[in-house]
mmCIF file of C-alpha atoms in Angstrom:
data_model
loop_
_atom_site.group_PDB
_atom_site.id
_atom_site.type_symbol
_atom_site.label_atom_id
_atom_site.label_comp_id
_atom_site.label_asym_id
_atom_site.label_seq_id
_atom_site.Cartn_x
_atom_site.Cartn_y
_atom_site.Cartn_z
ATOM 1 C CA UNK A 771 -30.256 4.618 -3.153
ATOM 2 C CA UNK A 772 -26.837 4.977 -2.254
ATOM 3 C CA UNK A 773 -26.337 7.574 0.540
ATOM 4 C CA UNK A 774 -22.587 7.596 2.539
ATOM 5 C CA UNK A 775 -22.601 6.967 5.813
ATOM 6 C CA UNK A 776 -21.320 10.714 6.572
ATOM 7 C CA UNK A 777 -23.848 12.288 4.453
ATOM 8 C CA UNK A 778 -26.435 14.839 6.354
ATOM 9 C CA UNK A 779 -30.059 14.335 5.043
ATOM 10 C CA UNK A 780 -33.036 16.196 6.607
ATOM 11 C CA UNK A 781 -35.849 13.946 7.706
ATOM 12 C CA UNK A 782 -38.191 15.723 5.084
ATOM 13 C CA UNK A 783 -36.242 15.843 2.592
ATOM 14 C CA UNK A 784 -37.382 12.847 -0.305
ATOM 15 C CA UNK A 785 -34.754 11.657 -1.893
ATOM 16 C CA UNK A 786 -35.357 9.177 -4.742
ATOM 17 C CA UNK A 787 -34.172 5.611 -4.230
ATOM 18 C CA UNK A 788 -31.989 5.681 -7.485
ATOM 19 C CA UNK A 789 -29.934 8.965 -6.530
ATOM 20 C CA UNK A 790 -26.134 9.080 -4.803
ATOM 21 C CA UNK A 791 -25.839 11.320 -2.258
ATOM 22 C CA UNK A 792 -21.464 11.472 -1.443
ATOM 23 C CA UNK A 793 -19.794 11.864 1.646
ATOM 24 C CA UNK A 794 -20.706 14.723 3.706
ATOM 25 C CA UNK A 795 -23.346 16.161 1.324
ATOM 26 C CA UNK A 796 -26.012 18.079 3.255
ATOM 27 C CA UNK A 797 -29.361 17.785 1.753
ATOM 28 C CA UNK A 798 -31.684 20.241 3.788
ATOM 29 C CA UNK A 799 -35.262 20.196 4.920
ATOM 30 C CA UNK A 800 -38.091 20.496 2.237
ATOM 31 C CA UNK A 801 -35.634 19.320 -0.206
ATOM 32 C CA UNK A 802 -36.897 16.871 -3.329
ATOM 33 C CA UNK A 803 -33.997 15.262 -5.442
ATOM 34 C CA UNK A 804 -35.247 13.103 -8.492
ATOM 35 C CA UNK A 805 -34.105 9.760 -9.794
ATOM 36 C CA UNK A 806 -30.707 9.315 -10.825
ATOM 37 C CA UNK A 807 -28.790 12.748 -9.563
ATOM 38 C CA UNK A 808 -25.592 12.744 -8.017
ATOM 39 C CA UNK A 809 -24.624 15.249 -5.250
ATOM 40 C CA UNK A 810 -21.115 15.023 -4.713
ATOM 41 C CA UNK A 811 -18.832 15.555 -1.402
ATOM 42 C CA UNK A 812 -19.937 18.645 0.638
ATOM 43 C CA UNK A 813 -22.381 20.164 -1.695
ATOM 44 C CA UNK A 814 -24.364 22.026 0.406
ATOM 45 C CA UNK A 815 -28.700 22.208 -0.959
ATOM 46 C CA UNK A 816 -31.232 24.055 0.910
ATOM 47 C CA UNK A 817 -34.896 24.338 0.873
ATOM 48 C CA UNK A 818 -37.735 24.534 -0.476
ATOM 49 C CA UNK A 819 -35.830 23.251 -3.321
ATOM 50 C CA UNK A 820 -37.504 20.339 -5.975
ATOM 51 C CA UNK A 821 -34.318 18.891 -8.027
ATOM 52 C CA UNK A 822 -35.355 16.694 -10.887
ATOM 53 C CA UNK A 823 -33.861 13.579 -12.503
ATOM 54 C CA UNK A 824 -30.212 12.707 -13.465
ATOM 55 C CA UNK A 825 -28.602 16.255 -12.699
ATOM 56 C CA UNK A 826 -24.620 15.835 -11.586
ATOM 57 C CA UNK A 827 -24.231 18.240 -8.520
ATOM 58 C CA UNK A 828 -20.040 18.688 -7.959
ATOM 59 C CA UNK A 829 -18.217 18.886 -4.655
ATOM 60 C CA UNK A 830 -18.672 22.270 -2.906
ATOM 61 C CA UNK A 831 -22.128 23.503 -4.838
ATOM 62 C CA UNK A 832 -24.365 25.255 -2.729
ATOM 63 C CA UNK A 833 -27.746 25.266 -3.793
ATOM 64 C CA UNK A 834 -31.172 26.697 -2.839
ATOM 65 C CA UNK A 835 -29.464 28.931 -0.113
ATOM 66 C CA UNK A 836 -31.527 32.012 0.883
ATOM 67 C CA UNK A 837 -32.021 34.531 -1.056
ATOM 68 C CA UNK A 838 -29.797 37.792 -1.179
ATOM 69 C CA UNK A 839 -32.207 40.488 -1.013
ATOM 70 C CA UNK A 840 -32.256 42.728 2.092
ATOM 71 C CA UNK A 841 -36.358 42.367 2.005
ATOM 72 C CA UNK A 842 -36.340 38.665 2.744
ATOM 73 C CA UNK A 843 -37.400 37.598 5.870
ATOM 74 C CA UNK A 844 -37.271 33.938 7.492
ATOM 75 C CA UNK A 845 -40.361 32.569 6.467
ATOM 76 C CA UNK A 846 -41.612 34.126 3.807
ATOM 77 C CA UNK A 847 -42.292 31.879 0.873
ATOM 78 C CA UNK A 848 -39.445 30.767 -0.984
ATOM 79 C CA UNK A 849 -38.380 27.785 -3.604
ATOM 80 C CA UNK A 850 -36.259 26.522 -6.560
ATOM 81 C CA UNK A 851 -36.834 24.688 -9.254
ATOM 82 C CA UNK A 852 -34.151 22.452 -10.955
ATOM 83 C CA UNK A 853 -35.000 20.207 -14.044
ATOM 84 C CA UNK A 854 -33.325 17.385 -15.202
ATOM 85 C CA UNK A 855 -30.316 16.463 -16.938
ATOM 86 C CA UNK A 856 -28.190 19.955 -15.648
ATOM 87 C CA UNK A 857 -24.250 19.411 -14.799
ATOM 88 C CA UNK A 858 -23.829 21.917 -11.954
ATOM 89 C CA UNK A 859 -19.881 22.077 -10.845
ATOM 90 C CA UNK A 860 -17.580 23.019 -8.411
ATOM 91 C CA UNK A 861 -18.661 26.119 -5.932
ATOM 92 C CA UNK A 862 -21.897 27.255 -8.205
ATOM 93 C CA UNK A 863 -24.087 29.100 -6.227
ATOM 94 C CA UNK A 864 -28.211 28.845 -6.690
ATOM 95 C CA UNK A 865 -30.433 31.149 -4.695
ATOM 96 C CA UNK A 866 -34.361 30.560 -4.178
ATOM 97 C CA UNK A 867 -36.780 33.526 -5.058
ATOM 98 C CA UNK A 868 -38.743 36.123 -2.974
ATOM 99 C CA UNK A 869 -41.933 37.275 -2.856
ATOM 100 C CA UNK A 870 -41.591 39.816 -4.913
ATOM 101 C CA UNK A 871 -41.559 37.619 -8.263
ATOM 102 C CA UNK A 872 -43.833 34.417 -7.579
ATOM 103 C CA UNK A 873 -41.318 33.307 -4.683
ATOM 104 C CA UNK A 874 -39.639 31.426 -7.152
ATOM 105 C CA UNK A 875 -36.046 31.098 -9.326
ATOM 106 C CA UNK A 876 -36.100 28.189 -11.766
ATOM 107 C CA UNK A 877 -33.492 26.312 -13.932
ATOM 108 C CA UNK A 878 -35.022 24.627 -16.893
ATOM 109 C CA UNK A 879 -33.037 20.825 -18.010
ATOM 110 C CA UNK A 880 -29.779 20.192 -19.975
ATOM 111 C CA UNK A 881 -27.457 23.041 -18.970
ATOM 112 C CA UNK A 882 -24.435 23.279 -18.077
ATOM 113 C CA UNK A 883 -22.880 25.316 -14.957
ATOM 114 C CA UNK A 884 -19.066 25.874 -14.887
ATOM 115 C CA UNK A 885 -17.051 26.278 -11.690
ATOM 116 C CA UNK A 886 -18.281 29.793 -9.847
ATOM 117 C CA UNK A 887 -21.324 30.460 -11.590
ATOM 118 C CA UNK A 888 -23.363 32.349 -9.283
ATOM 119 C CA UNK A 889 -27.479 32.701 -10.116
ATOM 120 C CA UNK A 890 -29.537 35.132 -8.117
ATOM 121 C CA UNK A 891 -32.601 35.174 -6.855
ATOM 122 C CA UNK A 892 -35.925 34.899 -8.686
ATOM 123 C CA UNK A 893 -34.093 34.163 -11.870
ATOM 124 C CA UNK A 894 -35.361 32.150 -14.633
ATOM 125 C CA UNK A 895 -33.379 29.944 -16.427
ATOM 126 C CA UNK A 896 -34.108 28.237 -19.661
ATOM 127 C CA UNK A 897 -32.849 25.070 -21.265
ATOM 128 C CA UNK A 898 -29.799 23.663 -22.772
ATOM 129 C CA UNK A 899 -27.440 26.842 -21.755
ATOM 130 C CA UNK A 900 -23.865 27.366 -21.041
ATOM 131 C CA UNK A 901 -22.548 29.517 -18.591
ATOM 132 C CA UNK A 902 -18.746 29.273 -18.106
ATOM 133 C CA UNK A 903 -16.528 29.621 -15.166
ATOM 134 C CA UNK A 904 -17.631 32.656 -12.721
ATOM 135 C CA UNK A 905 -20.643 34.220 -14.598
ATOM 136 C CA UNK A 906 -23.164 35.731 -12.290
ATOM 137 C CA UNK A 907 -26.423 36.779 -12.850
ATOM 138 C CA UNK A 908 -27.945 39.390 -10.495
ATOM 139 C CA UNK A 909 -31.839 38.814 -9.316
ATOM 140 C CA UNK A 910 -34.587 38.329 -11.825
ATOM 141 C CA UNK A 911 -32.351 38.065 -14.591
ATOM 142 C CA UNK A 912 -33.827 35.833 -17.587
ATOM 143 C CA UNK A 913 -32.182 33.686 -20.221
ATOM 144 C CA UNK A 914 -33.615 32.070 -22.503
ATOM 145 C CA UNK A 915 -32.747 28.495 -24.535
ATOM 146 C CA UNK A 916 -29.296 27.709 -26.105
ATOM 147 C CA UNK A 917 -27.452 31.346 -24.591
ATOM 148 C CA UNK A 918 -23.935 31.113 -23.972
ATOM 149 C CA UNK A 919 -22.900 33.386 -21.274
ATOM 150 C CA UNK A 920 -18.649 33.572 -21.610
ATOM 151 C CA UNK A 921 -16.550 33.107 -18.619
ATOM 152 C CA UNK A 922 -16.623 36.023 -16.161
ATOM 153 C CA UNK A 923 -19.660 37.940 -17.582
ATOM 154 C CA UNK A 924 -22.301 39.796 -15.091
ATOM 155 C CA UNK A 925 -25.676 40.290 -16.067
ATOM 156 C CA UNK A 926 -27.262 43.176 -13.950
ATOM 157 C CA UNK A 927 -30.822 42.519 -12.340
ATOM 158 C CA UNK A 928 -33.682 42.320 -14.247
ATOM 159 C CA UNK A 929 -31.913 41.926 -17.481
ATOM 160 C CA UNK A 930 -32.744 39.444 -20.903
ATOM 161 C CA UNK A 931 -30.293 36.797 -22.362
ATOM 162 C CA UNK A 932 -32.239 35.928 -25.605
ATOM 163 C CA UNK A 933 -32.442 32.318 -26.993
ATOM 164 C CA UNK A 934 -29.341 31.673 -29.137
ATOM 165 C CA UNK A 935 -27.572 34.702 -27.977
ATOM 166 C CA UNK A 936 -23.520 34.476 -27.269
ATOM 167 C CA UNK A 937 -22.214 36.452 -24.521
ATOM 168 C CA UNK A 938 -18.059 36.881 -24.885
ATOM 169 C CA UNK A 939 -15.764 36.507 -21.864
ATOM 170 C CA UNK A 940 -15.715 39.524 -18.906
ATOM 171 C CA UNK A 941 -19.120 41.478 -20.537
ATOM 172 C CA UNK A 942 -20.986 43.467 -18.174
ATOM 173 C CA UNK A 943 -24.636 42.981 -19.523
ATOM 174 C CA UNK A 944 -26.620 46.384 -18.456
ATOM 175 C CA UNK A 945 -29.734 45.709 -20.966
ATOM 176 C CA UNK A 946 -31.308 42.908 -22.749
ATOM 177 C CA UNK A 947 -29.514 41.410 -25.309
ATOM 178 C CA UNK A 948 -32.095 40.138 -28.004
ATOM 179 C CA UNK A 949 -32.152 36.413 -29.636
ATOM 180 C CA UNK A 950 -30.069 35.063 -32.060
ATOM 181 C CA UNK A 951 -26.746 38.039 -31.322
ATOM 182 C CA UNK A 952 -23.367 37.894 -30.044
ATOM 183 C CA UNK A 953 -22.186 40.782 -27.989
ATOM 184 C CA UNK A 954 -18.457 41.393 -26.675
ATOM 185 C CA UNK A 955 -15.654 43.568 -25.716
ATOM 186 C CA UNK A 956 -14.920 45.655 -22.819
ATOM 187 C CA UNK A 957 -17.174 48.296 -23.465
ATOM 188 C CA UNK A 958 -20.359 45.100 -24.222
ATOM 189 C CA UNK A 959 -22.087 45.821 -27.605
ATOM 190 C CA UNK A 960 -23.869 43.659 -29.633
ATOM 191 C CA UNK A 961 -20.989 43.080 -32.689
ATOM 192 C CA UNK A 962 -22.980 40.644 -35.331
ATOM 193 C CA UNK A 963 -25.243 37.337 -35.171
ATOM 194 C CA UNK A 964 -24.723 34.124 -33.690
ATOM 195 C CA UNK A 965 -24.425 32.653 -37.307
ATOM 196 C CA UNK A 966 -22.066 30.055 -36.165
ATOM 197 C CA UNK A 967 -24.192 28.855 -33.878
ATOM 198 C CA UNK A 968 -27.326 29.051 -35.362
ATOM 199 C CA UNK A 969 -25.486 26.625 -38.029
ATOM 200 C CA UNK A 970 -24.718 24.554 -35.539
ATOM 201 C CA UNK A 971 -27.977 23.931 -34.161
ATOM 202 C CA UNK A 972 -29.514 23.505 -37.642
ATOM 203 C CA UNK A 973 -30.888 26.610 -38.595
ATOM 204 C CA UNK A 974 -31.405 27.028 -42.403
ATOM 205 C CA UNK A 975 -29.350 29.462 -44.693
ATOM 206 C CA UNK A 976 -32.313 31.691 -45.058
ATOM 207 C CA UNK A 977 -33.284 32.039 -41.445
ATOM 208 C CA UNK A 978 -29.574 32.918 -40.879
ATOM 209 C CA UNK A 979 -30.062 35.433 -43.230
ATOM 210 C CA UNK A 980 -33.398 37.124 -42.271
ATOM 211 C CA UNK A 981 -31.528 37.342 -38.774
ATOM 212 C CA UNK A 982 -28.669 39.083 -40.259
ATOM 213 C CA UNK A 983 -31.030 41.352 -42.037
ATOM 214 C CA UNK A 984 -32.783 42.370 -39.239
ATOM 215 C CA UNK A 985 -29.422 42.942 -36.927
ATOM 216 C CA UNK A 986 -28.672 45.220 -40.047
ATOM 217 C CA UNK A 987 -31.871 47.395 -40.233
ATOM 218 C CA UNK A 988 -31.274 47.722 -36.558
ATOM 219 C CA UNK A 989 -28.096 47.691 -35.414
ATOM 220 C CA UNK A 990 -26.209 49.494 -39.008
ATOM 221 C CA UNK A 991 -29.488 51.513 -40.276
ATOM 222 C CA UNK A 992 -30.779 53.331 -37.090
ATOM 223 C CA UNK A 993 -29.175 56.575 -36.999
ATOM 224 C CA UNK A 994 -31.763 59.137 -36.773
ATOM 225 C CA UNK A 995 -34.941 56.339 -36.957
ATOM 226 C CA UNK A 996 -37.361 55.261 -34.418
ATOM 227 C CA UNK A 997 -36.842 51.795 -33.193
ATOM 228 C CA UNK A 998 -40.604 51.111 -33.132
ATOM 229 C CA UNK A 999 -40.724 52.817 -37.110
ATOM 230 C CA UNK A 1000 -38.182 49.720 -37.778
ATOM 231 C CA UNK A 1001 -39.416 47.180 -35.747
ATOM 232 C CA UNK A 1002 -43.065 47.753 -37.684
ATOM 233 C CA UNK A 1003 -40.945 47.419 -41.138
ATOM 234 C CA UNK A 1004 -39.252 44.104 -39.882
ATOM 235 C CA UNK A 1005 -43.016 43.280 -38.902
ATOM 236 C CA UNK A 1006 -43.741 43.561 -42.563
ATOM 237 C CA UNK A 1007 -40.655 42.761 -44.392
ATOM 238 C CA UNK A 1008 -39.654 39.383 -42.586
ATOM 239 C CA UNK A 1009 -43.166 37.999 -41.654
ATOM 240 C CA UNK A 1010 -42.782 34.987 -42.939
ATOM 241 C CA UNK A 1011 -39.416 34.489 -40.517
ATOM 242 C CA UNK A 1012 -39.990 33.297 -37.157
ATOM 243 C CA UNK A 1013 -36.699 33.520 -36.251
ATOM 244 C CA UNK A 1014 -36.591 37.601 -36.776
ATOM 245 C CA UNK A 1015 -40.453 37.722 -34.960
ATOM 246 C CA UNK A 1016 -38.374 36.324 -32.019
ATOM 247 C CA UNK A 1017 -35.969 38.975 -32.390
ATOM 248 C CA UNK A 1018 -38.645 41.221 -32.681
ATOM 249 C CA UNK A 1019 -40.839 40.263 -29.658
ATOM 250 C CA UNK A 1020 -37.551 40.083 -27.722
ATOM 251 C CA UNK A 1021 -37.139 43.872 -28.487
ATOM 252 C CA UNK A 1022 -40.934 45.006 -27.823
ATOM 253 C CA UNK A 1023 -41.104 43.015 -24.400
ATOM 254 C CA UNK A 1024 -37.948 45.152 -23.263
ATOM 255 C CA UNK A 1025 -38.488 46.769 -19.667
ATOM 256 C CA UNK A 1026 -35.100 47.668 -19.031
ATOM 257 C CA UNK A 1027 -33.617 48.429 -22.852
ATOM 258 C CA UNK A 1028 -31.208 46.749 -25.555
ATOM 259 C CA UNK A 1029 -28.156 46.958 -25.585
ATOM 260 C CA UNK A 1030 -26.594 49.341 -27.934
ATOM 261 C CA UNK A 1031 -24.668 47.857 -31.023
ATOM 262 C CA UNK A 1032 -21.532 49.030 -33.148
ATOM 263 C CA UNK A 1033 -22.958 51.909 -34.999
ATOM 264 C CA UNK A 1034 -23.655 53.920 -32.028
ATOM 265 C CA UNK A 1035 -19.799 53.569 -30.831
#
């Protein structure tokens, strides 16, 4: 274990043997950090917080601070959850989670954190996602795998980022956004789908386009139809896709909306 000298450790707080903790790092009480993670100079973690294995924390990071939610009181249970393998830089900001949602915000393994990214309370983050410099998600936001979340986007509370989803620079993200779409511009829509990176990830010609016939029976085809009366025909039509069922579910499991695409400009 290689600690500095000037590095501030909490007597409960286990760190593992094989992890660097940098000069003037403050590691909190009730902190856990996990085999092979860096914390660099003057990152600043908090607890309850459990961070797993091989995670690169940068210089100025504070993580598992209290939560920012005027109903919080000292006390009250509270934690975070960090997997492995995440690259968290400069000035990111991590909250724990209240009460009010299992007292609990968790980042899944393999994503990446630009400088400024700021994640609320009670949020739950998947794996393998990319949120560039100064995106901020507001409390009990949820994205799911593979998102990309463009620099300077804000994601209002209790919003969905579906898996595969890409999220252009300086959105403001007001209602779920379901799997597999891009949405952009000043006034966010969704515009098309992530083809480009559903190639990239290996997706097949035909599940690219079953997606893009589903973004097309919704997105181009709605005027004066039900979304449930096309949902049930993409239920029908593209059973055999798993890819547009995920689409689908993302939809039905709305509690706050989707966002509104090009048609209805």
């Amino acid at each position: 274990m290689a600690i500095d000298p000037s590095a501030i450790i909490d007597p409960t707080a286990k760190v593992h043997k094989n992890a660097e903790i940098c000069a003037y790092a403050i590691i909190g009480a009730n902190v856990e950090i996990g085999s092979g993670t860096i914390v660099e100079s003057h990152a600043v973690i908090q607890g309850p917080t459990k961070i797993g294995k091989n995670n690169h924390i940068y210089s100025f990071a504070s993580i598992g601070g209290d939560p920012q939610d005027i109903t919080y009181e000292e006390g009250q249970e509270s934690n975070l959850v960090i997997g492995d393998d995440n690259l968290i830089r400069e000035f990111c900001t991590i909250n724990r989670g209240t009460e009010k949602e299992k007292s609990l915000t968790r980042m899944g393994s393999n994503n990446m954190l630009m400088a400024y990214v700021h994640i609320a309370h009670d949020c739950q983050i998947g794996n393998h996602i990319i949120m560039s410099n100064n995106a901020s998600l507001a409390g009990h936001v949820r994205v799911h795998d593979w998102a990309i979340l463009g620099g300077f986007t804000l994601v209002k509370q209790f919003c969905m980022i579906g898996m595969h989803t890409y999220i252009g620079m300086g959105c403001q993200v007001n209602k779920d956004i379901p799997a597999y779409m891009v949405a952009s511009g000043t006034q966010t829509r969704v515009r098309s789908i992530n083809a480009e990176g559903m190639r990239r990830r290996g997706f097949s010609s035909s599940a690219i386009a079953s997606i893009k016939r589903a973004f097309k029976v919704v997105y181009r085809e709605s005027t004066g139809r039900l979304l449930d009366q096309m949902l049930k025909e993409l239920e029908i039509s593209e059973l055999d896709s798993p890819e547009v069922m995920q689409f689908v579910n993302c939809i039905r499991g709305s509690k706050v909306g989707i966002m509104r695409g090009p048609v209805e400009e």
